[in-house]
Short mmCIF file of C-alpha atoms and ligand atoms in Angstrom, two decimals:
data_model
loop_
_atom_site.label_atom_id
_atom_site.label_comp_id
_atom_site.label_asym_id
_atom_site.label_seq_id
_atom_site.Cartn_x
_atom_site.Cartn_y
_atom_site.Cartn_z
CA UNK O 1 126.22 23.40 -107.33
CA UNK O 2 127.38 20.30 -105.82
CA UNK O 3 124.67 17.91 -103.87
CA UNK O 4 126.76 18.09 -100.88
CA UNK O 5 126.72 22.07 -100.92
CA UNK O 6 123.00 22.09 -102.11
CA UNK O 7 122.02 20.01 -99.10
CA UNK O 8 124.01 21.76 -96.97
CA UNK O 9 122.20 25.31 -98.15
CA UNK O 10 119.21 23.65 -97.47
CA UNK O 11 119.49 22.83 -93.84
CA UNK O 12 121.07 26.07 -92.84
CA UNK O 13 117.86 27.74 -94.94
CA UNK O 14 115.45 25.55 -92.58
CA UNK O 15 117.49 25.78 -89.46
CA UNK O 16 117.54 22.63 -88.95
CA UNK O 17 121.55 22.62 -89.40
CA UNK O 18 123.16 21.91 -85.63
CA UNK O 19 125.47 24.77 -84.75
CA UNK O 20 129.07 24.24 -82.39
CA UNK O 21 130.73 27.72 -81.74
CA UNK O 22 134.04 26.79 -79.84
CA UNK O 23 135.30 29.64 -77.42
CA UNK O 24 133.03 31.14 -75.73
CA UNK O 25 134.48 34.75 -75.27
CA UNK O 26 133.70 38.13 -75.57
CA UNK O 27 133.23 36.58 -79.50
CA UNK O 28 131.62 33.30 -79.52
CA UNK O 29 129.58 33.88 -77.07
CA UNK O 30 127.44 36.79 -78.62
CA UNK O 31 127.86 35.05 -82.19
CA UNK O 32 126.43 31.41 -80.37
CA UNK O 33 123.37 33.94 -79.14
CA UNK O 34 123.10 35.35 -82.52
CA UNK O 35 122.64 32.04 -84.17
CA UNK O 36 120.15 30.51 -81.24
CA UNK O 37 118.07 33.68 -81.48
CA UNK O 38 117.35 33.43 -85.50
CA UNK O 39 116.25 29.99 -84.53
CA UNK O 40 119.55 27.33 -85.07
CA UNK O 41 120.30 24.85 -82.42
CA UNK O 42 123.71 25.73 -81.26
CA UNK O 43 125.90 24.32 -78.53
CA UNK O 44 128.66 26.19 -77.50
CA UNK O 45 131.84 24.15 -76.49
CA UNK O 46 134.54 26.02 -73.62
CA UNK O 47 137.19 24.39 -71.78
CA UNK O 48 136.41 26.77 -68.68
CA UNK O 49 133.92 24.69 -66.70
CA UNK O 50 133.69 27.90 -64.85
CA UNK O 51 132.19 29.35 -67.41
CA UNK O 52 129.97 26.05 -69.31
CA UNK O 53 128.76 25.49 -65.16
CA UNK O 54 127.90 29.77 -65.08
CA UNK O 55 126.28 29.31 -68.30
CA UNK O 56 124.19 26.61 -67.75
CA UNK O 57 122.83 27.90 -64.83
CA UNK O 58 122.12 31.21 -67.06
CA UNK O 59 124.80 33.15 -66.38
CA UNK O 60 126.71 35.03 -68.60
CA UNK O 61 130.25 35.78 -67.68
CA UNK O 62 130.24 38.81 -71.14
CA UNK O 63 129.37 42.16 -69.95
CA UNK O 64 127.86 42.57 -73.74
CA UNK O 65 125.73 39.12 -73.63
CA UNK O 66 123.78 39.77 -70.20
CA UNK O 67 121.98 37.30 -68.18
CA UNK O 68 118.62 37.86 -69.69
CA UNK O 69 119.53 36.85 -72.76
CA UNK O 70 121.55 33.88 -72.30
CA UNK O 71 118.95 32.07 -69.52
CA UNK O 72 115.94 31.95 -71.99
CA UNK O 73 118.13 30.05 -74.58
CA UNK O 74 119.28 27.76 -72.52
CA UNK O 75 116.31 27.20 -70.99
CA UNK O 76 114.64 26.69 -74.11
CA UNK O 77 117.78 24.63 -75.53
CA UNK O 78 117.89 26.80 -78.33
CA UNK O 79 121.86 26.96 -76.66
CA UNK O 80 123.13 24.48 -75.16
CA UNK O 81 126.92 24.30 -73.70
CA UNK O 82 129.84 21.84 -72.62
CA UNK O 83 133.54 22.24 -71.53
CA UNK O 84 134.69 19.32 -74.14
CA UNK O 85 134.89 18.32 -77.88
CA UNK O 86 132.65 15.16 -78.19
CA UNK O 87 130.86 14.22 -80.17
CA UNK O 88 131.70 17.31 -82.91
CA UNK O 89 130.60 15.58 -86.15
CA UNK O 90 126.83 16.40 -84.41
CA UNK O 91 127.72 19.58 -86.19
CA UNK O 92 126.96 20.90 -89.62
CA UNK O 93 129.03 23.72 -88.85
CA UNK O 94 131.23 24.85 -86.64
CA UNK O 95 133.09 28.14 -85.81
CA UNK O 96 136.57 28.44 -84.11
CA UNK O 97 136.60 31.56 -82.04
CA UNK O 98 139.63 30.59 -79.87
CA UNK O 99 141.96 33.32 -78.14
CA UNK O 100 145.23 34.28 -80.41
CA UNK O 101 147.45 36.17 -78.19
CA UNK O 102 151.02 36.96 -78.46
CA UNK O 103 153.90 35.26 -76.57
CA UNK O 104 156.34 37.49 -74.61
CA UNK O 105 158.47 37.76 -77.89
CA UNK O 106 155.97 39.10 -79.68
CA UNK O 107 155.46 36.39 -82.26
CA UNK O 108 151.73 34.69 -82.40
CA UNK O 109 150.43 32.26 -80.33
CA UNK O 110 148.20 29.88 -82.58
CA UNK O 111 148.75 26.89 -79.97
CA UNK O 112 144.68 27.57 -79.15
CA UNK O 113 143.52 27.05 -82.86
CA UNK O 114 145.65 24.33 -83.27
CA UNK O 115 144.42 22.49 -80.25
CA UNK O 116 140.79 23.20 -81.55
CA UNK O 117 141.13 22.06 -84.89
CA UNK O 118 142.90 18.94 -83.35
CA UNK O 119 139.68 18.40 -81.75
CA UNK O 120 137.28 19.04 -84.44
CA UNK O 121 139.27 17.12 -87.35
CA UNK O 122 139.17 13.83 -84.70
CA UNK O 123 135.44 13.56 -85.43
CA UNK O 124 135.05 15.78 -89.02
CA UNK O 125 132.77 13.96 -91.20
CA UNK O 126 131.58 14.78 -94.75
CA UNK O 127 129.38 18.23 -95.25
CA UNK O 128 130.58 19.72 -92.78
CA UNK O 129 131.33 23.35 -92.41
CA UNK O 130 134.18 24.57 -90.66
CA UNK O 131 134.63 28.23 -90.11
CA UNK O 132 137.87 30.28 -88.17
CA UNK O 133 136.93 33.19 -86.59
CA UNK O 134 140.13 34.18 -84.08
CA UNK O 135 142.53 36.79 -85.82
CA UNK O 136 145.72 35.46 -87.34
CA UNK O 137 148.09 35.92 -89.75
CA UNK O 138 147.39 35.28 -93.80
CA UNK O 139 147.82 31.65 -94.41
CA UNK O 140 146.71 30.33 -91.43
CA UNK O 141 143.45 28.67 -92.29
CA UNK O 142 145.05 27.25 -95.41
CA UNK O 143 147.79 25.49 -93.95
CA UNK O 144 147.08 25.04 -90.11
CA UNK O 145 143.19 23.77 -90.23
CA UNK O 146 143.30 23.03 -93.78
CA UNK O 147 146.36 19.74 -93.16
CA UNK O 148 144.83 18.60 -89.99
CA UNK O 149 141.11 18.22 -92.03
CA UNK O 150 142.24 16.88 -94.71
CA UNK O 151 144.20 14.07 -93.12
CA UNK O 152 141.08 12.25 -92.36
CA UNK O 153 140.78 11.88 -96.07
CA UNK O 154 138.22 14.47 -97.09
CA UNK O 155 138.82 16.91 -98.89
CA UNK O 156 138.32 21.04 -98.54
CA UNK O 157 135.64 22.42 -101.14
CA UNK O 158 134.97 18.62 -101.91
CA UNK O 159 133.43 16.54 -99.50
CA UNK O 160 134.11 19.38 -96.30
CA UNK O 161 133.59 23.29 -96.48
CA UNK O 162 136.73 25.70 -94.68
CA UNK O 163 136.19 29.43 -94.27
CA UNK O 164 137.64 32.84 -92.02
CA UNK O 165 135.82 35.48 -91.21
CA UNK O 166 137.22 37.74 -88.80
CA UNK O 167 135.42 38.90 -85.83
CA UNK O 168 134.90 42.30 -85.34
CA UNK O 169 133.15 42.55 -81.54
CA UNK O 170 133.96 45.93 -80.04
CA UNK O 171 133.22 45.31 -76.72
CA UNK O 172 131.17 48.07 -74.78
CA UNK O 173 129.98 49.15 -78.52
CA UNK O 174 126.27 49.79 -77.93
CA UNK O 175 125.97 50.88 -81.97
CA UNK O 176 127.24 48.06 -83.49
CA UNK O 177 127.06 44.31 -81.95
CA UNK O 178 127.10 41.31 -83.77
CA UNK O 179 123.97 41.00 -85.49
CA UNK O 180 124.37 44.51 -87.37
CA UNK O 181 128.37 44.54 -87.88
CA UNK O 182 129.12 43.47 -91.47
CA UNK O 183 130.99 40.53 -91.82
CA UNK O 184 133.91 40.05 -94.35
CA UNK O 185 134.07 36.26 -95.29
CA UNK O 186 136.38 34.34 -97.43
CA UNK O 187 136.48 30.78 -98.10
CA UNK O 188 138.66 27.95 -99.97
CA UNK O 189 136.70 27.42 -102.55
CA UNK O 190 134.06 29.10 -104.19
CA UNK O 191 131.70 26.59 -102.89
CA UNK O 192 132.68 27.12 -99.43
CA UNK O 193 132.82 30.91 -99.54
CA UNK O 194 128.74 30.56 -100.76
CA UNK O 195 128.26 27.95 -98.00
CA UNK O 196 129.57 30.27 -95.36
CA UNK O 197 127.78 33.36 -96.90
CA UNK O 198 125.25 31.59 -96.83
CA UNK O 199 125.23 30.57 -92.91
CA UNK O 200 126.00 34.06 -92.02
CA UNK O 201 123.44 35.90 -93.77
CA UNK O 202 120.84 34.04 -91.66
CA UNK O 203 121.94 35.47 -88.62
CA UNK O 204 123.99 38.52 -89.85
CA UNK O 205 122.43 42.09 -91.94
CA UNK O 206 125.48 42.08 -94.20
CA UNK O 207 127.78 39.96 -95.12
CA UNK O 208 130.85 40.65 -97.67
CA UNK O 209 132.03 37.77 -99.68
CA UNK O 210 136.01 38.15 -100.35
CA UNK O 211 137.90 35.55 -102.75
CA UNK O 212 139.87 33.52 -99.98
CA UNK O 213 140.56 32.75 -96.88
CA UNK O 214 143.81 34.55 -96.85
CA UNK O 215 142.46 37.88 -98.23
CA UNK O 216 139.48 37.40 -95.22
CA UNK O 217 142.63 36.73 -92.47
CA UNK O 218 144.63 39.97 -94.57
CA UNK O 219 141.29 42.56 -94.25
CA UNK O 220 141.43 42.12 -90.35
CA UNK O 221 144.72 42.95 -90.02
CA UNK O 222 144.39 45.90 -92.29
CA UNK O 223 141.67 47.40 -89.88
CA UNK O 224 143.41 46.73 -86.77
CA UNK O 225 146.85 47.68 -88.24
CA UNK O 226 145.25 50.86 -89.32
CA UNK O 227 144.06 51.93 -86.05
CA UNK O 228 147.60 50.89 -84.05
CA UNK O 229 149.61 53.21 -86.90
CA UNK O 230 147.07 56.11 -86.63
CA UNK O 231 147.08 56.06 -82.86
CA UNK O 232 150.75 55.78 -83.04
CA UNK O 233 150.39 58.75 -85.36
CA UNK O 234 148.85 60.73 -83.24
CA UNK O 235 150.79 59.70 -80.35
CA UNK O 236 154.00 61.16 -81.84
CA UNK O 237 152.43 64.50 -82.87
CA UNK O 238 151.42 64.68 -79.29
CA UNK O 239 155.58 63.83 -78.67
CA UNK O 240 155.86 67.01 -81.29
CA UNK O 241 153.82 69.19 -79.97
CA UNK O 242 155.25 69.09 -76.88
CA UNK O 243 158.37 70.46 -78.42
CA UNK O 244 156.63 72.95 -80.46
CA UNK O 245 155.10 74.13 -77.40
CA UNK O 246 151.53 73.51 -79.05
CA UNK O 247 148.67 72.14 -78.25
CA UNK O 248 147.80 68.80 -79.57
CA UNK O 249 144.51 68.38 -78.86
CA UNK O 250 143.68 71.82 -80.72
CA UNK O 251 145.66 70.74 -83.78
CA UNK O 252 143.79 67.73 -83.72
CA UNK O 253 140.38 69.35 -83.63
CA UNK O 254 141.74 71.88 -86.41
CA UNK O 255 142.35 68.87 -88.64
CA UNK O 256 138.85 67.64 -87.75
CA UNK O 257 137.70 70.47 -89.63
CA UNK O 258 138.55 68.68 -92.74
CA UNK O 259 135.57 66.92 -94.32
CA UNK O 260 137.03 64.80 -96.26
CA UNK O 261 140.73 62.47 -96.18
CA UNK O 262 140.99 63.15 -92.58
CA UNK O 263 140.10 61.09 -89.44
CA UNK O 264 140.79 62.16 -86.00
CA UNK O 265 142.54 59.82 -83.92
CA UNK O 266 143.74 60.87 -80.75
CA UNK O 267 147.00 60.66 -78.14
CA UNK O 268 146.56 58.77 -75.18
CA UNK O 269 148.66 57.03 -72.39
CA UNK O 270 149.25 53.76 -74.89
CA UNK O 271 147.12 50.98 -76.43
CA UNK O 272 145.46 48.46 -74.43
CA UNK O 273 143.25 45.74 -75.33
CA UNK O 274 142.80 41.97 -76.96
CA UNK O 275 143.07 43.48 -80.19
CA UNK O 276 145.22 46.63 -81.22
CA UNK O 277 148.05 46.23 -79.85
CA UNK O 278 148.56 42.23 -80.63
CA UNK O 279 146.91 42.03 -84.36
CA UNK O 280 149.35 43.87 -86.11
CA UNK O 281 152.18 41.69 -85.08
CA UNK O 282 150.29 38.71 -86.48
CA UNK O 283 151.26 40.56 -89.46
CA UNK O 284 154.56 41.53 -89.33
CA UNK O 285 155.44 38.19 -88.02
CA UNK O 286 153.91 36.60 -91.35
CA UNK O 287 156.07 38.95 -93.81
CA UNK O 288 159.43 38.60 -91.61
CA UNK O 289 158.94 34.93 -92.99
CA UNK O 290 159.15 36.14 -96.05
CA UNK O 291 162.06 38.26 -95.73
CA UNK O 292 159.76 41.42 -95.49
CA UNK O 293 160.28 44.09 -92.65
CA UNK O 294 156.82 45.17 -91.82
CA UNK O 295 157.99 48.61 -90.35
CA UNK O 296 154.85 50.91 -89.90
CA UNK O 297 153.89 47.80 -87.21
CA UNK O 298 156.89 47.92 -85.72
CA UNK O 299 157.61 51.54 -85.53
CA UNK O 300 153.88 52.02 -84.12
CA UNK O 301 154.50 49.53 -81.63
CA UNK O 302 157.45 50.86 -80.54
CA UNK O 303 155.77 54.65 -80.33
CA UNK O 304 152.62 53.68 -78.49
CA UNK O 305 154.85 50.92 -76.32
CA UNK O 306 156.84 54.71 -74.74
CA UNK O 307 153.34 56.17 -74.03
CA UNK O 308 153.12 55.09 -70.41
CA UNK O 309 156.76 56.30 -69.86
CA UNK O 310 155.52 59.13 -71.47
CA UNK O 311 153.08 59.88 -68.89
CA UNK O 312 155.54 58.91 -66.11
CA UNK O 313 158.32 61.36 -67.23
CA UNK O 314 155.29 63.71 -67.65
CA UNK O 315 154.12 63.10 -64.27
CA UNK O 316 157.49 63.62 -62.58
CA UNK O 317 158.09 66.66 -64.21
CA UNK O 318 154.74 68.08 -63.20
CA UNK O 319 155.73 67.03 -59.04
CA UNK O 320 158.96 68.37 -60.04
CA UNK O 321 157.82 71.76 -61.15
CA UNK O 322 155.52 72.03 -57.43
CA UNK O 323 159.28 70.93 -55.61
CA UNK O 324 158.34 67.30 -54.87
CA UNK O 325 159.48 63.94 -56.02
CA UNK O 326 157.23 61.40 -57.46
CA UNK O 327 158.90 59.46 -54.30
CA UNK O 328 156.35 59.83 -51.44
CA UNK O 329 154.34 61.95 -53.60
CA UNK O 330 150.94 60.82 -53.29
CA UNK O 331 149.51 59.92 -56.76
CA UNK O 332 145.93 58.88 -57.79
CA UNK O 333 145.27 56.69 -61.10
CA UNK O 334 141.85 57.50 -62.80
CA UNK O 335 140.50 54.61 -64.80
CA UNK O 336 142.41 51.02 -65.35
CA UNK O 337 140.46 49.52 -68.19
CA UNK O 338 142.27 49.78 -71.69
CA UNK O 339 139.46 52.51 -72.92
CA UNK O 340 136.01 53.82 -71.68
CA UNK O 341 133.06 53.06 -70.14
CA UNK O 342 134.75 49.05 -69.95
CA UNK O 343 136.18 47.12 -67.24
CA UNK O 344 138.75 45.09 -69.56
CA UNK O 345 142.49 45.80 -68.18
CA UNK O 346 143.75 43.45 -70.93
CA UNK O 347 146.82 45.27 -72.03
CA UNK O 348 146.02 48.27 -70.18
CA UNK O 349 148.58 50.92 -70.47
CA UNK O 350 147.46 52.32 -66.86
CA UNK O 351 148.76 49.09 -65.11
CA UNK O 352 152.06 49.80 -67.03
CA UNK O 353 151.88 53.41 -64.93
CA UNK O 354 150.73 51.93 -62.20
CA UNK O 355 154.03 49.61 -61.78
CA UNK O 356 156.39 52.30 -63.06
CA UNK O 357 154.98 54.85 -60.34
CA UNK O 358 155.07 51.83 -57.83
CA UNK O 359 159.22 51.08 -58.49
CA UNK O 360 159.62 55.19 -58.36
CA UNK O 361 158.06 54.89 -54.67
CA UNK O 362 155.30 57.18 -55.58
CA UNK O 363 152.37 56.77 -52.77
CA UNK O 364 150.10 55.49 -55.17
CA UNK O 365 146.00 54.81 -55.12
CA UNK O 366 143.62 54.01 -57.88
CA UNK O 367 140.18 54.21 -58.79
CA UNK O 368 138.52 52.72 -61.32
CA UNK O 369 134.46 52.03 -61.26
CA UNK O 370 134.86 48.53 -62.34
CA UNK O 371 137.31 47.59 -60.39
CA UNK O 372 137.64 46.97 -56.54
CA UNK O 373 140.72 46.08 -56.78
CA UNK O 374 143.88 45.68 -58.83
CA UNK O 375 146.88 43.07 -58.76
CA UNK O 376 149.82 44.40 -60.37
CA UNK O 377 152.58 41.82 -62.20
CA UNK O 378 154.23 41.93 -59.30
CA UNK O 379 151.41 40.73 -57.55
CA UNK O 380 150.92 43.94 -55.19
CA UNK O 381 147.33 44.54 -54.98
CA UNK O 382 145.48 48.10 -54.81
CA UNK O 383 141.98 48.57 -52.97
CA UNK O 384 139.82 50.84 -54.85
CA UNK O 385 140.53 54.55 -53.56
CA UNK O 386 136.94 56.25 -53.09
CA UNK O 387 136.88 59.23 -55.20
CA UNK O 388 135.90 61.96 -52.36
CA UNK O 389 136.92 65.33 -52.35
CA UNK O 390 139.27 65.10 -49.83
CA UNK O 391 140.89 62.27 -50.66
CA UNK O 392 141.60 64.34 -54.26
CA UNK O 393 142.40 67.32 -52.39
CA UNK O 394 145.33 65.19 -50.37
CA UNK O 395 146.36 64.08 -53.77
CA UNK O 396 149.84 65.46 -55.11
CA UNK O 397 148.45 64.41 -58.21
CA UNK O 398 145.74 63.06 -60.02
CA UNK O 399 146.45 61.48 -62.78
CA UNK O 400 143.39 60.68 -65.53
CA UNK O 401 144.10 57.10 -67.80
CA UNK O 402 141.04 56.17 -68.71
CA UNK O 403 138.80 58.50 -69.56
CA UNK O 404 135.18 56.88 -68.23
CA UNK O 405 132.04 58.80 -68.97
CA UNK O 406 130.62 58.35 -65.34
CA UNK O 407 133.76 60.92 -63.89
CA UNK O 408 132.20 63.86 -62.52
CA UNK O 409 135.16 65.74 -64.27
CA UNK O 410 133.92 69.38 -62.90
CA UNK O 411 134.22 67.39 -59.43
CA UNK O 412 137.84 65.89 -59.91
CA UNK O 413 139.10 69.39 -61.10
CA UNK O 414 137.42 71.63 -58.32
CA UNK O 415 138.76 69.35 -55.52
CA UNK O 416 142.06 68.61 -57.15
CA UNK O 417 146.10 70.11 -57.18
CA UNK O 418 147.47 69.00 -59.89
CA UNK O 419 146.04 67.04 -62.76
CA UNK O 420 147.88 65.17 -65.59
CA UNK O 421 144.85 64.44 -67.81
CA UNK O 422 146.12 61.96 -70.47
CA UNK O 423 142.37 61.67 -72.67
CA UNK O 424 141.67 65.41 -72.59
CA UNK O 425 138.68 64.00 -70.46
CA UNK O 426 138.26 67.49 -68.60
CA UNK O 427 138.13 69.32 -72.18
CA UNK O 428 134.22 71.19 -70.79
CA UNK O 429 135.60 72.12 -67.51
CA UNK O 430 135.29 75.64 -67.60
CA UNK O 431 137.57 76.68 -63.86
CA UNK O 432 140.31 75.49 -62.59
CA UNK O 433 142.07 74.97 -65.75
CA UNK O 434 145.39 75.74 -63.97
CA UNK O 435 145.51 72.42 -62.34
CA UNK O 436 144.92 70.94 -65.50
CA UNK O 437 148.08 69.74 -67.44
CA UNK O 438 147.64 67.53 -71.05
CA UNK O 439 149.40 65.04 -72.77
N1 SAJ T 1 143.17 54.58 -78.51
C1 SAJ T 1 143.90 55.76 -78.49
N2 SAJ T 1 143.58 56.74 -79.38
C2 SAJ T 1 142.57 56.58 -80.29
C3 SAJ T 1 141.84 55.37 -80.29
C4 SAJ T 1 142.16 54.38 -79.40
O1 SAJ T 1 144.81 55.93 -77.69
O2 SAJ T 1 142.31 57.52 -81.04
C5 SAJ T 1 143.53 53.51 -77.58
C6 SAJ T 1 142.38 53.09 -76.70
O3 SAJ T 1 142.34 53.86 -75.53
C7 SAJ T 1 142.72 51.64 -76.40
C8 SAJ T 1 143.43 51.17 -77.65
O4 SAJ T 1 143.86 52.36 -78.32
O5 SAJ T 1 143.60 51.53 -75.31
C9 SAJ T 1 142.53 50.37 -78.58
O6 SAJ T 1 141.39 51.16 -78.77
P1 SAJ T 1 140.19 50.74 -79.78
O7 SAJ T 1 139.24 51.88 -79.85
O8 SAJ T 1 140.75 50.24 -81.05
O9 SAJ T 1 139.44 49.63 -78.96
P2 SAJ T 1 139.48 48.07 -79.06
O10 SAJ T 1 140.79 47.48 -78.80
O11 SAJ T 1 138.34 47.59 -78.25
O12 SAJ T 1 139.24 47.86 -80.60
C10 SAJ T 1 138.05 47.35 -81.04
C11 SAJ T 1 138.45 46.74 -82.33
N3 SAJ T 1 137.48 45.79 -82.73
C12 SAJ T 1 137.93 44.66 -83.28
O13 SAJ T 1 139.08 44.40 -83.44
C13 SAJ T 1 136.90 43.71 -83.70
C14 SAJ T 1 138.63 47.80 -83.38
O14 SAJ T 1 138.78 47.21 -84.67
C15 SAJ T 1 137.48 48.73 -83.39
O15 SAJ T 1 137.65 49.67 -84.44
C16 SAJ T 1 137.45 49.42 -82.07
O16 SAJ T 1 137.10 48.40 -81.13
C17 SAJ T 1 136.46 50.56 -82.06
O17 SAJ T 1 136.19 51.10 -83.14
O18 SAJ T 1 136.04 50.94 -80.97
#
């Protein structure tokens, strides 16, 4: 073991190794906590003064990382934060957990890690540990942080340490935060695959050591691109089904049956969220530069992309069948977040119904308990609808998107005309099942 990695070790074993986490999302910020709470001094670096200001004053703006977590470490300076990048060589290590979102064509957006790793290489010094964290495609640490590094003379695995490891927050999870999810990390050397190991495992139950940084970006992508083809999957059968005149949801809880090489997924109104439906396209990007057609991402894409029409066509037939239009028909939206028991409308296929409903002149209302209100893309905004009885029972329709656990589902269904229930959400209500029409 080199000196530099040996003394490196040591001052991550005695905590006395300084800490930057840059981005501090719905990732960094629980991963900054996680390293101030097994006793590292971390600072936490985010261009949203908003946010720094909120946090500073004990705030937390992550419904996962409440209040009463974040004020004691910054009162204690355990944390500490700032909305810039000086002074970054203060850092032993320092993890990138910057947004990568898509542009409108689909193709990745690294413009946030490359600004970061601007930053940090400005001020990189020798020992330092460098770690990515945001999901990308395979070969980004290599040769988009690796270059910039490197220019300043040092050298990776040498005189500085690079590493991914992908983040795998599931926001809302209760089960599994950061502290107990296993973390998959891969570095550019040997020596800085044990030095990031080796900073993980003091804040994290389990970490998995992987050969490189490329396979750590490639096992990401193979989770989330496993979920967005499964969903897909499912998504179709439910397309199937309807033309079989069978019920998806049963043939999905026959196949649960299975013990073994089975795993239910299940049909829904689309894919929402900072994760699923982007990822895989990180991926397919990568092997279209190499001349490779990535098609189980694309097809799935395109398949849970229909969804909302899906539910629209659905939804018109249903008004249809009753002699009304969806034009002037009044139309309640259940739930806007992009799953349960969350407020997060990233991606959200119901705002996709929403605005589809909206250009058919449908006389729509929402409710949603996290929201009290909504702007659309076209910048019409919706006041929360109270969810009464009679405002259900002068619905045309009610139509159920997100499927939150605090819906008094009995309620909704005994006050209720017509229901288009896209999560099979009222699956225990026992009457009125006539009203009730599925995916
Ligand atoms: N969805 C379906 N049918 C399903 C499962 C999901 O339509 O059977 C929809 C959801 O409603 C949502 C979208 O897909 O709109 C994504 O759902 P998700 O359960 O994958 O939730 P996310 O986006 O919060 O995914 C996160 C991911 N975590 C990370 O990427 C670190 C994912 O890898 C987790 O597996 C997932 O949470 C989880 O397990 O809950």
């Amino acid at each position: 073991m080199s000196r530099l990695v040996a003394q490196l070790k040591g001052i991550i074993a005695d905590r006395s190794a300084r800490i930057g986490v840059v981005g501090l999302g719905y990732v960094g910020l629980p991963l900054a906590v996680e390293f101030a709470q097994a006793g590292f001094r971390v600072t936490g670096i985010d261009l949203d003064r908003k946010k720094v200001e909120g946090l500073k004053a004990g705030k937390s703006h992550v419904e996962d990382t409440p209040d009463e977590v974040v004020a004691p470490l910054i009162k204690k300076r355990a944390l500490r934060v700032q909305h810039h990048y000086r002074s970054c060589d203060r850092f032993d290590a320092i993890l990138i957990c910057v947004p990568t979102p898509l542009r409108k064509t689909k193709d990745p957006d690294i413009s946030y890690i490359v600004s970061a790793i601007e930053e940090i290489a400005r001020d990189v010094r020798r020992g330092q540990l460098i770690i990515l964290e945001s999901t990308t495609y395979p070969g980004t640490t290599e040769e988009v942080l690796r270059p910039r590094l490197e220019a300043s003379g040092l050298r990776a695995g040498k005189d500085i340490f690079l590493a991914f490891s992908p983040e795998r927050v599931d926001p809302g999870n209760r089960g599994f935060v950061t502290r107990n999810t296993p973390k998959v990390v891969g570095g550019t050397t040997a020596d800085c695959t044990d030095v990031a190991v080796h900073l993980y495992r003091q804040a994290i139950e389990h970490v998995h050591p992987v050969s490189s940084t490329h396979t750590a970006e490639m096992v990401k992508l193979l989770e989330n691109t496993f979920r967005a083809v499964n969903i897909a999957l499912v998504n179709e059968l439910a397309l199937m089904c309807e033309r079989l005149g069978l019920d998806v949801w049963e043939v999905i809880d026959g196949a649960s049956t299975k013990p073994f090489g089975f795993m239910p997924f299940y049909p829904g109104p689309g894919i929402g969220g900072h994760c699923i439906p982007l990822d895989p396209h990180y991926l397919s990007w990568k092997m279209k530069t190499l001349n490779y057609s990535a098609r189980f991402i694309e097809l799935a894409s395109d398949i849970n992309g229909m969804m909302p029409s899906v539910v629209v066509r659905k939804a018109g037939q249903l008004l249809n069948d009753v002699r009304k239009s969806v034009n002037g028909s009044r139309v309640l939206v259940l739930g806007a977040a992009y799953k349960r028991d969350i407020g997060d409308t990233r991606e959200s296929p119901a705002l996709d119904i929403m605005r589809m409903l909206d250009e058919q002149r449908a006389r729509l209302a929402f409710h949603d308990p996290f929201h009290a209100q909504l702007r659309l893309e076209g910048g019409k905004v919706y006041k929360r609808t109270p969810l009464t009885a009679a405002n259900l029972e002068r619905t045309d329709l009610v139509l159920l998107v997100t499927d939150h656990s605090e819906y008094d589902y009995d309620m909704i269904v005994r006050h209720s005309r017509l229901i288009l229930d896209t999560r099979n959400a009222t699956r225990n209500v026992k009457t009125g099942r006539s009203r009730i029409h599925r995916l």
